[in-house]
Amino acid sequence: METILLRTKNGLTGESTKQINKLRNAESAIFNFGMRKFLTVCFVGLLAAQASLAQSKKDADWMRKAFEQARQAVEAQDLGPFGAVVVRNGQKLGEGQIRVIRGKDPTAHAALQAVRAAVRHSGSADLKGAVLYSSSELCPMCLSAVYLANISRVFYGFGLSEGGDFTKNLVYLKQQISIPLEDRKVREMPVLRENALDLLEKSRSFLQQDFLLNPGTETD
């Protein structure tokens, strides 16, 4: 009877040992999998951080070129330290500096100059994928050009609120744009609206007809 109990006890102990070994093997496998995953995440994170640092350096280099344009504008005694550069795929498409005084043009802001140069260089009004670097935050006019040109991102140096006398008119313009039409200094009122709508409809019909007759013709 003692022998039978001993065998039974030994049998149970053997099974328990197998179960314990299985659990240990499972725990080891889970731990190894977790460590591999953790190390992979860390490695990928490190690569991303390195790429981010490299991109940050490139951004800083392009911003310095915008600053150089701004410096030249100041030396030329134009309206202030405003310069800009448009870049796509690591290549400069255009650059510009403010020329309001020299060009006798109130719209000749640095960003607009750079966008115009980029459009001429690329041969297209669509600058999708391009990045604009500006020495200052963009005014509403320049920001509109960025949207219309389909530029993907903007980096700037100092904010409009930080520019003092250099940017007080731009801050005022930004405030004017943000308030209702009836409260703005410059009033906007429709005249000959019916005639304008008729012109709009005829233009739409003409362009649609021209497109149907000449499918390869761009209408926008």
Coordinates of C-alpha atoms in Angstrom, one line a residue:
M1 CA 0.0 0.0 0.0
E2 CA 2.9 2.4 0.8
T3 CA 4.5 1.5 -2.5
I4 CA 1.4 2.4 -4.4
L5 CA 1.0 5.7 -2.6
L6 CA 4.7 6.4 -3.2
R7 CA 4.3 5.7 -6.9
T8 CA 1.2 7.8 -7.1
K9 CA 2.9 10.6 -5.2
N10 CA 6.0 10.4 -7.5
G11 CA 3.7 10.4 -10.5
L12 CA 1.9 13.6 -9.4
T13 CA 5.3 15.2 -8.6
G14 CA 6.5 14.4 -12.1
E15 CA 3.4 15.9 -13.7
S16 CA 3.8 19.0 -11.6
T17 CA 7.4 19.4 -12.7
K18 CA 6.4 19.2 -16.3
Q19 CA 3.7 21.8 -15.8
I20 CA 6.1 24.1 -14.0
N21 CA 8.6 23.7 -16.8
K22 CA 6.0 24.5 -19.4
L23 CA 5.0 27.6 -17.4
R24 CA 8.6 28.6 -17.2
N25 CA 9.1 28.1 -20.9
A26 CA 6.0 30.1 -21.7
E27 CA 7.1 32.9 -19.4
S28 CA 10.5 32.9 -21.0
A29 CA 9.0 33.0 -24.5
I30 CA 6.7 35.9 -23.5
F31 CA 9.6 37.8 -21.9
N32 CA 11.8 37.3 -24.9
F33 CA 9.0 38.4 -27.3
G34 CA 8.3 41.4 -25.1
M35 CA 12.0 42.3 -25.0
R36 CA 12.3 42.0 -28.8
K37 CA 9.3 44.2 -29.2
F38 CA 10.6 46.7 -26.7
L39 CA 14.0 46.8 -28.4
T40 CA 12.4 47.2 -31.8
V41 CA 10.3 50.1 -30.6
C42 CA 13.4 51.7 -29.0
F43 CA 15.4 51.2 -32.2
V44 CA 12.6 52.7 -34.4
G45 CA 12.2 55.5 -32.0
L46 CA 15.9 56.2 -32.1
L47 CA 15.9 56.3 -35.9
A48 CA 12.9 58.6 -35.9
A49 CA 14.6 60.9 -33.4
Q50 CA 17.7 61.0 -35.5
A51 CA 15.7 61.7 -38.6
S52 CA 13.8 64.5 -36.7
L53 CA 17.1 66.0 -35.6
A54 CA 18.4 65.9 -39.2
Q55 CA 15.2 67.5 -40.5
S56 CA 15.4 70.1 -37.8
K57 CA 18.9 71.0 -38.9
K58 CA 17.8 71.3 -42.5
D59 CA 14.9 73.5 -41.4
A60 CA 17.3 75.7 -39.5
D61 CA 19.6 76.0 -42.5
W62 CA 16.8 77.1 -44.7
M63 CA 15.5 79.5 -42.1
R64 CA 19.0 81.1 -42.0
K65 CA 18.7 81.7 -45.8
A66 CA 15.4 83.5 -45.1
F67 CA 17.2 85.6 -42.4
E68 CA 19.8 86.5 -45.0
Q69 CA 17.1 87.8 -47.3
A70 CA 15.7 89.8 -44.4
R71 CA 19.1 91.2 -43.6
Q72 CA 19.6 92.3 -47.2
A73 CA 16.2 94.1 -47.1
V74 CA 17.2 96.0 -43.9
E75 CA 20.5 97.0 -45.6
A76 CA 18.5 98.2 -48.6
Q77 CA 16.4 100.3 -46.1
D78 CA 13.1 98.7 -47.0
L79 CA 10.3 98.2 -44.6
G80 CA 12.0 95.8 -42.2
P81 CA 13.6 92.4 -41.6
F82 CA 11.4 90.3 -43.9
G83 CA 12.8 87.5 -46.0
A84 CA 11.5 84.1 -47.2
V85 CA 12.5 81.0 -49.1
V86 CA 10.4 78.3 -50.7
V87 CA 11.8 74.8 -50.8
R88 CA 10.6 71.4 -52.1
N89 CA 12.3 68.1 -51.9
G90 CA 15.4 69.8 -50.5
Q91 CA 15.7 72.1 -53.4
K92 CA 15.2 75.9 -53.4
L93 CA 12.4 77.0 -55.7
G94 CA 12.4 80.6 -54.9
E95 CA 13.4 83.3 -52.4
G96 CA 12.4 86.9 -51.8
Q97 CA 12.7 89.9 -49.5
I98 CA 10.3 92.7 -48.9
R99 CA 10.4 95.3 -51.7
V100 CA 7.5 97.6 -50.8
I101 CA 9.7 100.8 -50.8
R102 CA 12.1 99.8 -53.6
G103 CA 9.3 98.5 -55.8
K104 CA 6.7 101.0 -54.9
D105 CA 4.4 98.1 -54.4
P106 CA 2.4 97.6 -51.1
T107 CA 1.9 93.9 -51.9
A108 CA 5.6 93.2 -52.4
H109 CA 6.0 91.3 -49.2
A110 CA 8.8 88.8 -48.8
A111 CA 6.7 85.6 -48.8
L112 CA 4.8 86.8 -51.9
Q113 CA 8.1 87.5 -53.6
A114 CA 9.3 84.0 -52.8
V115 CA 6.1 82.3 -53.9
R116 CA 6.1 84.2 -57.2
A117 CA 9.7 83.2 -57.8
A118 CA 8.9 79.6 -56.9
V119 CA 6.0 79.6 -59.4
R120 CA 8.2 81.0 -62.1
H121 CA 10.9 78.4 -61.4
S122 CA 8.6 75.4 -61.2
G123 CA 6.4 76.5 -64.2
S124 CA 3.3 75.8 -62.2
A125 CA 1.0 77.7 -59.8
D126 CA 0.6 74.5 -57.8
L127 CA 3.4 74.2 -55.2
K128 CA 2.1 71.1 -53.5
G129 CA 4.7 69.6 -51.2
A130 CA 6.7 72.8 -50.9
V131 CA 7.7 74.4 -47.6
L132 CA 8.0 78.2 -47.0
Y133 CA 10.5 79.6 -44.5
S134 CA 9.8 83.1 -43.4
S135 CA 11.7 85.4 -41.1
S136 CA 8.4 86.4 -39.6
E137 CA 4.9 85.1 -39.1
L138 CA 2.9 85.6 -42.3
C139 CA 0.3 88.4 -42.7
P140 CA -3.1 87.5 -44.0
M141 CA -2.2 88.4 -47.6
C142 CA 0.9 86.2 -47.6
L143 CA -0.9 83.4 -45.9
S144 CA -3.6 83.5 -48.5
A145 CA -0.9 83.1 -51.2
V146 CA 0.4 80.1 -49.3
Y147 CA -3.1 78.5 -49.4
L148 CA -3.7 79.4 -53.0
A149 CA -0.3 78.0 -54.1
N150 CA -1.1 74.8 -52.2
I151 CA 2.1 75.1 -50.1
S152 CA 2.2 72.3 -47.5
R153 CA 3.9 73.9 -44.5
V154 CA 5.2 77.2 -43.1
F155 CA 8.1 77.9 -40.7
Y156 CA 8.6 81.4 -39.3
G157 CA 10.9 83.2 -37.0
F158 CA 9.3 86.0 -34.9
G159 CA 5.6 86.5 -34.5
L160 CA 3.7 89.5 -35.8
S161 CA 2.9 90.5 -32.2
E162 CA 6.7 90.6 -31.5
G163 CA 7.6 92.9 -34.4
G164 CA 6.8 96.2 -32.9
D165 CA 6.8 99.1 -35.4
F166 CA 7.8 96.7 -38.2
T167 CA 4.6 94.7 -37.9
K168 CA 2.0 97.0 -36.3
N169 CA 0.2 97.5 -39.7
L170 CA 0.2 93.7 -40.2
V171 CA -1.3 93.1 -36.8
Y172 CA -4.0 95.7 -37.6
L173 CA -4.7 93.9 -40.9
K174 CA -5.0 90.6 -39.1
Q175 CA -7.5 92.2 -36.6
Q176 CA -9.5 93.7 -39.4
I177 CA -9.8 90.4 -41.2
S178 CA -11.1 88.7 -38.1
I179 CA -14.1 91.1 -37.5
P180 CA -17.4 91.2 -39.4
L181 CA -17.6 93.0 -42.7
E182 CA -19.8 95.8 -41.4
D183 CA -17.3 96.6 -38.7
R184 CA -14.2 96.9 -40.9
K185 CA -12.5 100.2 -41.7
V186 CA -12.8 99.5 -45.5
R187 CA -16.4 98.9 -46.4
E188 CA -17.3 96.2 -49.0
M189 CA -20.6 96.6 -50.8
P190 CA -22.1 94.8 -53.8
V191 CA -22.9 96.8 -56.9
L192 CA -24.7 95.5 -60.1
R193 CA -25.0 92.1 -58.4
E194 CA -27.4 90.8 -61.1
N195 CA -25.0 91.7 -63.9
A196 CA -22.1 90.1 -62.0
L197 CA -24.1 86.9 -61.5
D198 CA -25.0 86.9 -65.2
L199 CA -21.3 87.3 -66.1
L200 CA -20.5 84.5 -63.7
E201 CA -23.0 82.1 -65.3
K202 CA -21.9 83.0 -68.9
S203 CA -18.2 82.4 -67.9
R204 CA -19.1 79.0 -66.4
S205 CA -21.0 78.0 -69.5
F206 CA -18.2 79.1 -71.8
L207 CA -15.5 77.2 -69.8
Q208 CA -17.7 74.1 -69.7
Q209 CA -18.3 74.3 -73.4
D210 CA -14.6 74.9 -74.1
F211 CA -13.7 71.9 -72.0
L212 CA -16.2 69.7 -73.8
L213 CA -14.8 70.8 -77.2
N214 CA -11.2 70.6 -76.1
P215 CA -10.9 68.0 -73.3
G216 CA -7.2 68.6 -73.0
T217 CA -7.6 72.2 -72.2
E218 CA -7.1 73.3 -68.6
T219 CA -9.9 75.6 -67.4
D220 CA -8.7 76.5 -64.0

